[in-house]
Amino acid sequence: MTSDLPDPADLGAVVVGVDASPPARAAALWAAAEADLRGQPLTVVHAADIEGRSVLTSAETLQALWDAASDVLAETVDAVREKYPDLTVTKELSRGDAVASLHAAADDRGTIVVGSRGLGGFASLTLGSVGLGVAARTEVPVIVVRGEPDRAATGVVTAAVHGTSDLDWLLIAAAEAHVRNASLRLLSVSNVLTYVGRFTTMLDSVGEITEEKVHETAAMADRIRKSYPGLTVTHDVETGTSVPGILVEATSITDLLVMGARHRVIGGGSALGRVTHALLHHGHCPVQIVPPGYAATDDDGDGS
């Protein structure tokens, strides 16, 4: 393997946010399996948001909330340790809010895992609130655990490719496939409606647009093969009128879908693009979002 090959450890430690909901328990067990594959520790976080509630809530109620949160955290960690006895697991009960607590626990090289739904509060890993907030404002990869927890493995990791600028984070997708002994599929979607009135005057046909994408995707696949000579890498370009629809369909035949986040600015903050939003709400497998500028660690190991 060449020197730019990310070691599985370079994928980073795993941090999972939990509450008392079944999806959160499933996310914790999935995160434990991910940490085990990486050979990395797992941190289980429950954010009780005591600080945010302290003004309008009595001391007795706050203590009851804290005690209940402590019990949920302990029960989740016990379940993880029972299934993965050799995994290093730590727990963190936070007084702060969920988004800030998870970001702090992940630091600058961890991967955050959340469930697809929750109970409310941290408790609300319902996408559209905390889950989306974590993904939209993160500087590290975020994985939203979707799909049936007992679905059969497909042996495939899929990377949703947009263009040549994706190459850095594609090495992360390759590392995810590598630790799973899975193949990596690069999937690019050529949406013909995107180019109407813009590029069709410069290219002879929609077929030429697709052909350019095929060449780009093939070149990226070749680059990945040089870094991972033992990894099976395939590449596909599908043509259609709905990028979200094609990618959501692809999640039914893959173990993990990895994509780069493409943010749009709304008001004073950022929000995830519609394709990412659709996958996080409708995907059939866990979806990993890699933020802009994030890449596998370089030869100096500083991640820059």
mmCIF file of C-alpha atoms in Angstrom:
data_model
loop_
_atom_site.group_PDB
_atom_site.id
_atom_site.type_symbol
_atom_site.label_atom_id
_atom_site.label_comp_id
_atom_site.label_asym_id
_atom_site.label_seq_id
_atom_site.Cartn_x
_atom_site.Cartn_y
_atom_site.Cartn_z
ATOM 1 C CA MET A 1 0.000 0.000 0.000
ATOM 2 C CA THR A 2 1.189 3.533 -0.740
ATOM 3 C CA SER A 3 1.944 6.235 1.807
ATOM 4 C CA ASP A 4 -1.346 8.074 1.191
ATOM 5 C CA LEU A 5 -3.360 5.057 2.298
ATOM 6 C CA PRO A 6 -5.411 5.999 5.387
ATOM 7 C CA ASP A 7 -4.960 3.527 8.183
ATOM 8 C CA PRO A 8 -8.295 2.386 9.682
ATOM 9 C CA ALA A 9 -7.296 4.282 12.823
ATOM 10 C CA ASP A 10 -7.292 7.486 10.777
ATOM 11 C CA LEU A 11 -11.046 7.150 10.451
ATOM 12 C CA GLY A 12 -11.090 8.366 14.038
ATOM 13 C CA ALA A 13 -12.732 7.339 17.277
ATOM 14 C CA VAL A 14 -16.523 6.996 17.377
ATOM 15 C CA VAL A 15 -18.950 9.097 19.437
ATOM 16 C CA VAL A 16 -22.616 8.145 19.642
ATOM 17 C CA GLY A 17 -25.492 10.166 21.059
ATOM 18 C CA VAL A 18 -28.189 8.234 22.892
ATOM 19 C CA ASP A 19 -31.524 8.604 24.651
ATOM 20 C CA ALA A 20 -34.064 6.036 25.833
ATOM 21 C CA SER A 21 -35.536 5.363 22.375
ATOM 22 C CA PRO A 22 -35.107 2.090 20.443
ATOM 23 C CA PRO A 23 -33.485 3.905 17.467
ATOM 24 C CA ALA A 24 -30.880 5.350 19.830
ATOM 25 C CA ARG A 25 -30.111 1.899 21.260
ATOM 26 C CA ALA A 26 -29.777 0.569 17.704
ATOM 27 C CA ALA A 27 -27.475 3.487 16.842
ATOM 28 C CA ALA A 28 -25.312 2.739 19.890
ATOM 29 C CA LEU A 29 -24.875 -0.895 18.881
ATOM 30 C CA TRP A 30 -24.161 0.095 15.262
ATOM 31 C CA ALA A 31 -21.603 2.650 16.495
ATOM 32 C CA ALA A 32 -19.975 -0.040 18.641
ATOM 33 C CA ALA A 33 -19.637 -2.298 15.610
ATOM 34 C CA GLU A 34 -18.126 0.617 13.668
ATOM 35 C CA ALA A 35 -15.629 1.381 16.437
ATOM 36 C CA ASP A 36 -14.731 -2.307 16.630
ATOM 37 C CA LEU A 37 -14.059 -2.424 12.874
ATOM 38 C CA ARG A 38 -11.845 0.642 13.141
ATOM 39 C CA GLY A 39 -9.975 -0.629 16.192
ATOM 40 C CA GLN A 40 -10.970 2.591 17.943
ATOM 41 C CA PRO A 41 -12.693 3.412 21.240
ATOM 42 C CA LEU A 42 -16.351 4.345 21.563
ATOM 43 C CA THR A 43 -17.741 7.228 23.600
ATOM 44 C CA VAL A 44 -21.443 7.079 24.479
ATOM 45 C CA VAL A 45 -22.937 10.514 25.159
ATOM 46 C CA HIS A 46 -26.238 11.522 26.699
ATOM 47 C CA ALA A 47 -26.984 15.240 26.879
ATOM 48 C CA ALA A 48 -29.494 16.037 29.613
ATOM 49 C CA ASP A 49 -29.596 19.762 28.727
ATOM 50 C CA ILE A 50 -29.749 20.700 32.396
ATOM 51 C CA GLU A 51 -28.184 24.087 31.677
ATOM 52 C CA GLY A 52 -30.866 24.968 29.150
ATOM 53 C CA ARG A 53 -33.682 23.993 31.500
ATOM 54 C CA SER A 54 -32.338 25.413 34.767
ATOM 55 C CA VAL A 55 -34.119 28.775 34.600
ATOM 56 C CA LEU A 56 -37.682 27.434 34.327
ATOM 57 C CA THR A 57 -37.330 24.061 36.075
ATOM 58 C CA SER A 58 -37.206 23.278 39.784
ATOM 59 C CA ALA A 59 -34.102 21.809 41.360
ATOM 60 C CA GLU A 60 -36.012 18.627 42.236
ATOM 61 C CA THR A 61 -37.124 18.127 38.630
ATOM 62 C CA LEU A 62 -33.639 18.799 37.329
ATOM 63 C CA GLN A 63 -32.208 16.200 39.687
ATOM 64 C CA ALA A 64 -34.839 13.686 38.567
ATOM 65 C CA LEU A 65 -33.954 14.369 34.927
ATOM 66 C CA TRP A 66 -30.267 13.949 35.705
ATOM 67 C CA ASP A 67 -30.857 10.651 37.506
ATOM 68 C CA ALA A 68 -32.989 9.319 34.650
ATOM 69 C CA ALA A 69 -30.360 10.364 32.104
ATOM 70 C CA SER A 70 -27.668 8.621 34.137
ATOM 71 C CA ASP A 71 -29.723 5.420 34.167
ATOM 72 C CA VAL A 72 -30.289 5.522 30.383
ATOM 73 C CA LEU A 73 -26.600 6.073 29.766
ATOM 74 C CA ALA A 74 -25.557 3.240 32.084
ATOM 75 C CA GLU A 75 -28.067 0.808 30.536
ATOM 76 C CA THR A 76 -26.895 1.640 27.022
ATOM 77 C CA VAL A 77 -23.226 1.215 27.910
ATOM 78 C CA ASP A 78 -23.984 -2.113 29.609
ATOM 79 C CA ALA A 79 -25.742 -3.335 26.438
ATOM 80 C CA VAL A 80 -22.775 -2.302 24.306
ATOM 81 C CA ARG A 81 -20.216 -3.919 26.591
ATOM 82 C CA GLU A 82 -22.220 -7.131 26.727
ATOM 83 C CA LYS A 83 -22.105 -7.441 22.929
ATOM 84 C CA TYR A 84 -18.572 -6.057 22.469
ATOM 85 C CA PRO A 85 -16.666 -7.072 25.627
ATOM 86 C CA ASP A 86 -13.242 -6.240 24.173
ATOM 87 C CA LEU A 87 -14.209 -2.747 22.989
ATOM 88 C CA THR A 88 -12.993 0.260 24.963
ATOM 89 C CA VAL A 89 -16.177 2.132 25.900
ATOM 90 C CA THR A 90 -16.468 5.346 27.899
ATOM 91 C CA LYS A 91 -19.612 7.236 28.839
ATOM 92 C CA GLU A 92 -20.257 10.933 29.101
ATOM 93 C CA LEU A 93 -23.277 12.525 30.768
ATOM 94 C CA SER A 94 -23.465 16.145 29.682
ATOM 95 C CA ARG A 95 -25.305 19.054 31.264
ATOM 96 C CA GLY A 96 -25.311 20.901 27.944
ATOM 97 C CA ASP A 97 -27.320 20.605 24.750
ATOM 98 C CA ALA A 98 -27.022 17.675 22.365
ATOM 99 C CA VAL A 99 -25.353 19.291 19.364
ATOM 100 C CA ALA A 100 -22.622 21.034 21.353
ATOM 101 C CA SER A 101 -22.034 17.966 23.540
ATOM 102 C CA LEU A 102 -21.511 15.646 20.582
ATOM 103 C CA HIS A 103 -19.223 18.071 18.788
ATOM 104 C CA ALA A 104 -17.133 18.532 21.934
ATOM 105 C CA ALA A 105 -16.834 14.770 22.475
ATOM 106 C CA ALA A 106 -15.802 14.163 18.861
ATOM 107 C CA ASP A 107 -13.117 16.872 18.919
ATOM 108 C CA ASP A 108 -11.569 17.345 15.456
ATOM 109 C CA ARG A 109 -11.000 13.733 14.302
ATOM 110 C CA GLY A 110 -13.884 11.679 15.678
ATOM 111 C CA THR A 111 -16.993 10.450 13.888
ATOM 112 C CA ILE A 112 -20.401 11.287 15.349
ATOM 113 C CA VAL A 113 -23.186 8.684 15.149
ATOM 114 C CA VAL A 114 -26.856 9.450 15.827
ATOM 115 C CA GLY A 115 -30.079 7.538 15.447
ATOM 116 C CA SER A 116 -32.787 8.445 12.972
ATOM 117 C CA ARG A 117 -35.425 9.287 15.575
ATOM 118 C CA GLY A 118 -35.633 10.035 19.289
ATOM 119 C CA LEU A 119 -37.875 11.046 22.145
ATOM 120 C CA GLY A 120 -37.491 14.806 22.364
ATOM 121 C CA GLY A 121 -34.705 16.958 23.754
ATOM 122 C CA PHE A 122 -31.561 14.832 23.211
ATOM 123 C CA ALA A 123 -34.022 12.899 23.443
ATOM 124 C CA SER A 124 -34.970 14.357 20.003
ATOM 125 C CA LEU A 125 -32.774 12.740 17.499
ATOM 126 C CA THR A 126 -35.705 13.263 15.171
ATOM 127 C CA LEU A 127 -34.209 14.462 11.938
ATOM 128 C CA GLY A 128 -35.188 18.047 11.468
ATOM 129 C CA SER A 129 -33.980 18.898 14.971
ATOM 130 C CA VAL A 130 -30.905 17.513 16.709
ATOM 131 C CA GLY A 131 -29.879 14.988 14.079
ATOM 132 C CA LEU A 132 -29.985 17.546 11.295
ATOM 133 C CA GLY A 133 -28.395 20.145 13.557
ATOM 134 C CA VAL A 134 -25.431 17.882 14.234
ATOM 135 C CA ALA A 135 -24.964 17.105 10.535
ATOM 136 C CA ALA A 136 -25.448 20.691 9.336
ATOM 137 C CA ARG A 137 -22.978 22.276 11.753
ATOM 138 C CA THR A 138 -20.249 19.677 12.030
ATOM 139 C CA GLU A 139 -16.585 19.719 11.108
ATOM 140 C CA VAL A 140 -16.233 15.931 11.413
ATOM 141 C CA PRO A 141 -18.059 13.055 9.712
ATOM 142 C CA VAL A 142 -21.574 12.309 10.942
ATOM 143 C CA ILE A 143 -23.363 8.999 10.450
ATOM 144 C CA VAL A 144 -27.140 8.785 10.760
ATOM 145 C CA VAL A 145 -28.143 5.181 11.397
ATOM 146 C CA ARG A 146 -31.092 4.279 9.214
ATOM 147 C CA GLY A 147 -32.618 1.035 7.961
ATOM 148 C CA GLU A 148 -33.492 -2.202 9.697
ATOM 149 C CA PRO A 149 -30.864 -3.119 12.314
ATOM 150 C CA ASP A 150 -30.862 -6.796 11.314
ATOM 151 C CA ARG A 151 -30.741 -6.331 7.534
ATOM 152 C CA ALA A 152 -28.325 -8.669 5.769
ATOM 153 C CA ALA A 153 -24.949 -7.210 4.801
ATOM 154 C CA THR A 154 -24.471 -6.516 1.095
ATOM 155 C CA GLY A 155 -20.678 -6.281 1.169
ATOM 156 C CA VAL A 156 -20.831 -2.895 -0.562
ATOM 157 C CA VAL A 157 -20.052 0.673 0.523
ATOM 158 C CA THR A 158 -21.424 3.296 -1.856
ATOM 159 C CA ALA A 159 -19.962 6.786 -2.334
ATOM 160 C CA ALA A 160 -22.273 9.385 -3.854
ATOM 161 C CA VAL A 161 -19.913 11.245 -6.185
ATOM 162 C CA HIS A 162 -20.609 14.779 -7.356
ATOM 163 C CA GLY A 163 -17.338 15.726 -9.035
ATOM 164 C CA THR A 164 -13.547 15.591 -8.991
ATOM 165 C CA SER A 165 -13.407 17.761 -5.859
ATOM 166 C CA ASP A 166 -14.741 14.753 -3.925
ATOM 167 C CA LEU A 167 -11.488 12.812 -4.161
ATOM 168 C CA ASP A 168 -10.219 13.662 -0.646
ATOM 169 C CA TRP A 169 -13.273 12.397 1.184
ATOM 170 C CA LEU A 170 -13.541 9.423 -1.173
ATOM 171 C CA LEU A 171 -10.467 8.040 0.585
ATOM 172 C CA ILE A 172 -12.602 7.962 3.738
ATOM 173 C CA ALA A 173 -15.257 5.960 1.891
ATOM 174 C CA ALA A 174 -12.482 3.653 0.686
ATOM 175 C CA ALA A 175 -11.246 3.183 4.249
ATOM 176 C CA GLU A 176 -14.800 2.347 5.360
ATOM 177 C CA ALA A 177 -14.999 -0.320 2.646
ATOM 178 C CA HIS A 178 -11.520 -1.576 3.548
ATOM 179 C CA VAL A 179 -12.281 -2.196 7.230
ATOM 180 C CA ARG A 180 -15.460 -4.053 6.229
ATOM 181 C CA ASN A 181 -13.740 -6.206 3.596
ATOM 182 C CA ALA A 182 -16.368 -4.766 1.277
ATOM 183 C CA SER A 183 -16.227 -3.369 -2.239
ATOM 184 C CA LEU A 184 -16.527 0.347 -2.936
ATOM 185 C CA ARG A 185 -19.030 1.613 -5.497
ATOM 186 C CA LEU A 186 -18.652 5.143 -6.837
ATOM 187 C CA LEU A 187 -22.080 6.297 -7.950
ATOM 188 C CA SER A 188 -22.556 9.526 -9.866
ATOM 189 C CA VAL A 189 -25.932 10.776 -11.064
ATOM 190 C CA SER A 190 -26.317 12.758 -14.260
ATOM 191 C CA ASN A 191 -29.477 14.832 -13.846
ATOM 192 C CA VAL A 192 -30.415 15.960 -17.345
ATOM 193 C CA LEU A 193 -32.708 18.694 -16.050
ATOM 194 C CA THR A 194 -29.747 20.409 -14.373
ATOM 195 C CA TYR A 195 -28.119 21.192 -17.701
ATOM 196 C CA VAL A 196 -31.106 22.403 -19.693
ATOM 197 C CA GLY A 197 -30.444 25.943 -20.886
ATOM 198 C CA ARG A 198 -26.874 25.983 -19.547
ATOM 199 C CA PHE A 199 -24.595 23.330 -20.998
ATOM 200 C CA THR A 200 -26.576 21.836 -23.839
ATOM 201 C CA THR A 201 -25.422 24.683 -26.082
ATOM 202 C CA MET A 202 -21.785 23.763 -25.444
ATOM 203 C CA LEU A 203 -22.129 20.004 -25.745
ATOM 204 C CA ASP A 204 -23.636 18.065 -28.609
ATOM 205 C CA SER A 205 -25.956 16.002 -26.466
ATOM 206 C CA VAL A 206 -26.929 14.892 -22.993
ATOM 207 C CA GLY A 207 -24.954 11.753 -23.802
ATOM 208 C CA GLU A 208 -21.756 13.798 -23.906
ATOM 209 C CA ILE A 209 -22.528 15.225 -20.481
ATOM 210 C CA THR A 210 -22.921 11.713 -19.126
ATOM 211 C CA GLU A 211 -19.773 10.571 -20.896
ATOM 212 C CA GLU A 212 -17.776 13.331 -19.191
ATOM 213 C CA LYS A 213 -19.088 12.150 -15.819
ATOM 214 C CA VAL A 214 -18.121 8.573 -16.684
ATOM 215 C CA HIS A 215 -14.550 9.648 -17.434
ATOM 216 C CA GLU A 216 -14.351 11.731 -14.229
ATOM 217 C CA THR A 217 -15.697 8.912 -12.075
ATOM 218 C CA ALA A 218 -13.425 6.330 -13.711
ATOM 219 C CA ALA A 219 -10.392 8.555 -13.060
ATOM 220 C CA MET A 220 -11.324 8.849 -9.374
ATOM 221 C CA ALA A 221 -11.771 5.075 -9.157
ATOM 222 C CA ASP A 222 -8.262 4.622 -10.590
ATOM 223 C CA ARG A 223 -6.820 6.997 -7.989
ATOM 224 C CA ILE A 224 -8.472 5.045 -5.181
ATOM 225 C CA ARG A 225 -7.199 1.730 -6.554
ATOM 226 C CA LYS A 226 -3.647 3.092 -6.372
ATOM 227 C CA SER A 227 -4.137 3.829 -2.679
ATOM 228 C CA TYR A 228 -6.003 0.578 -2.021
ATOM 229 C CA PRO A 229 -4.626 -1.998 -4.471
ATOM 230 C CA GLY A 230 -6.542 -4.818 -2.812
ATOM 231 C CA LEU A 231 -9.892 -3.016 -2.793
ATOM 232 C CA THR A 232 -12.541 -3.774 -5.409
ATOM 233 C CA VAL A 233 -13.722 -0.407 -6.762
ATOM 234 C CA THR A 234 -16.554 -0.094 -9.262
ATOM 235 C CA HIS A 235 -17.964 3.069 -10.803
ATOM 236 C CA ASP A 236 -21.365 3.847 -12.259
ATOM 237 C CA VAL A 237 -23.067 6.900 -13.727
ATOM 238 C CA GLU A 238 -26.849 6.786 -13.740
ATOM 239 C CA THR A 239 -28.963 9.214 -15.742
ATOM 240 C CA GLY A 240 -32.291 10.465 -14.445
ATOM 241 C CA THR A 241 -34.336 13.444 -13.367
ATOM 242 C CA SER A 242 -34.126 12.891 -9.595
ATOM 243 C CA VAL A 243 -30.739 12.683 -7.902
ATOM 244 C CA PRO A 244 -32.290 12.052 -4.454
ATOM 245 C CA GLY A 245 -34.519 9.312 -5.846
ATOM 246 C CA ILE A 246 -31.642 7.425 -7.471
ATOM 247 C CA LEU A 247 -29.425 7.680 -4.399
ATOM 248 C CA VAL A 248 -32.196 6.654 -1.997
ATOM 249 C CA GLU A 249 -32.822 3.602 -4.186
ATOM 250 C CA ALA A 250 -29.096 2.792 -4.044
ATOM 251 C CA THR A 251 -29.198 2.695 -0.224
ATOM 252 C CA SER A 252 -31.313 -0.469 -0.415
ATOM 253 C CA ILE A 253 -28.361 -2.435 -1.841
ATOM 254 C CA THR A 254 -25.468 -1.060 0.221
ATOM 255 C CA ASP A 255 -24.253 -1.260 3.828
ATOM 256 C CA LEU A 256 -23.191 2.390 4.128
ATOM 257 C CA LEU A 257 -23.676 5.356 1.847
ATOM 258 C CA VAL A 258 -20.982 8.040 2.108
ATOM 259 C CA MET A 259 -21.368 11.521 0.673
ATOM 260 C CA GLY A 260 -19.837 14.953 0.923
ATOM 261 C CA ALA A 261 -22.001 17.591 2.574
ATOM 262 C CA ARG A 262 -23.064 20.457 0.362
ATOM 263 C CA HIS A 263 -24.325 23.253 2.563
ATOM 264 C CA ARG A 264 -26.521 26.159 1.624
ATOM 265 C CA VAL A 265 -26.693 29.334 3.686
ATOM 266 C CA ILE A 266 -30.028 30.158 5.309
ATOM 267 C CA GLY A 267 -30.207 33.288 7.429
ATOM 268 C CA GLY A 268 -27.175 33.367 9.688
ATOM 269 C CA GLY A 269 -26.369 29.670 9.475
ATOM 270 C CA SER A 270 -26.050 26.732 7.140
ATOM 271 C CA ALA A 271 -28.422 23.950 6.183
ATOM 272 C CA LEU A 272 -27.912 20.685 4.390
ATOM 273 C CA GLY A 273 -28.732 20.507 0.708
ATOM 274 C CA ARG A 274 -31.886 18.807 -0.529
ATOM 275 C CA VAL A 275 -30.080 15.627 -1.657
ATOM 276 C CA THR A 276 -28.479 15.135 1.756
ATOM 277 C CA HIS A 277 -31.757 16.001 3.454
ATOM 278 C CA ALA A 278 -33.615 13.379 1.398
ATOM 279 C CA LEU A 279 -31.085 10.646 2.171
ATOM 280 C CA LEU A 280 -31.136 11.353 5.899
ATOM 281 C CA HIS A 281 -34.925 11.101 5.921
ATOM 282 C CA HIS A 282 -35.510 8.263 3.466
ATOM 283 C CA GLY A 283 -32.321 6.188 3.138
ATOM 284 C CA HIS A 284 -32.501 2.441 3.720
ATOM 285 C CA CYS A 285 -29.027 2.155 5.259
ATOM 286 C CA PRO A 286 -26.754 4.287 7.471
ATOM 287 C CA VAL A 287 -25.680 7.508 5.750
ATOM 288 C CA GLN A 288 -22.311 9.138 6.421
ATOM 289 C CA ILE A 289 -21.944 12.865 5.767
ATOM 290 C CA VAL A 290 -18.399 14.179 5.356
ATOM 291 C CA PRO A 291 -18.144 17.974 5.822
ATOM 292 C CA PRO A 292 -16.428 20.288 3.327
ATOM 293 C CA GLY A 293 -12.651 20.355 3.710
ATOM 294 C CA TYR A 294 -12.487 17.159 5.783
ATOM 295 C CA ALA A 295 -10.157 14.455 4.496
ATOM 296 C CA ALA A 296 -8.242 11.436 5.660
ATOM 297 C CA THR A 297 -5.059 12.317 7.517
ATOM 298 C CA ASP A 298 -2.069 13.229 5.380
ATOM 299 C CA ASP A 299 1.420 11.744 5.537
ATOM 300 C CA ASP A 300 2.286 13.945 8.512
ATOM 301 C CA GLY A 301 -0.776 12.662 10.343
ATOM 302 C CA ASP A 302 -2.128 16.133 11.090
ATOM 303 C CA GLY A 303 -5.258 15.837 8.971
ATOM 304 C CA SER A 304 -4.547 19.014 7.021
#
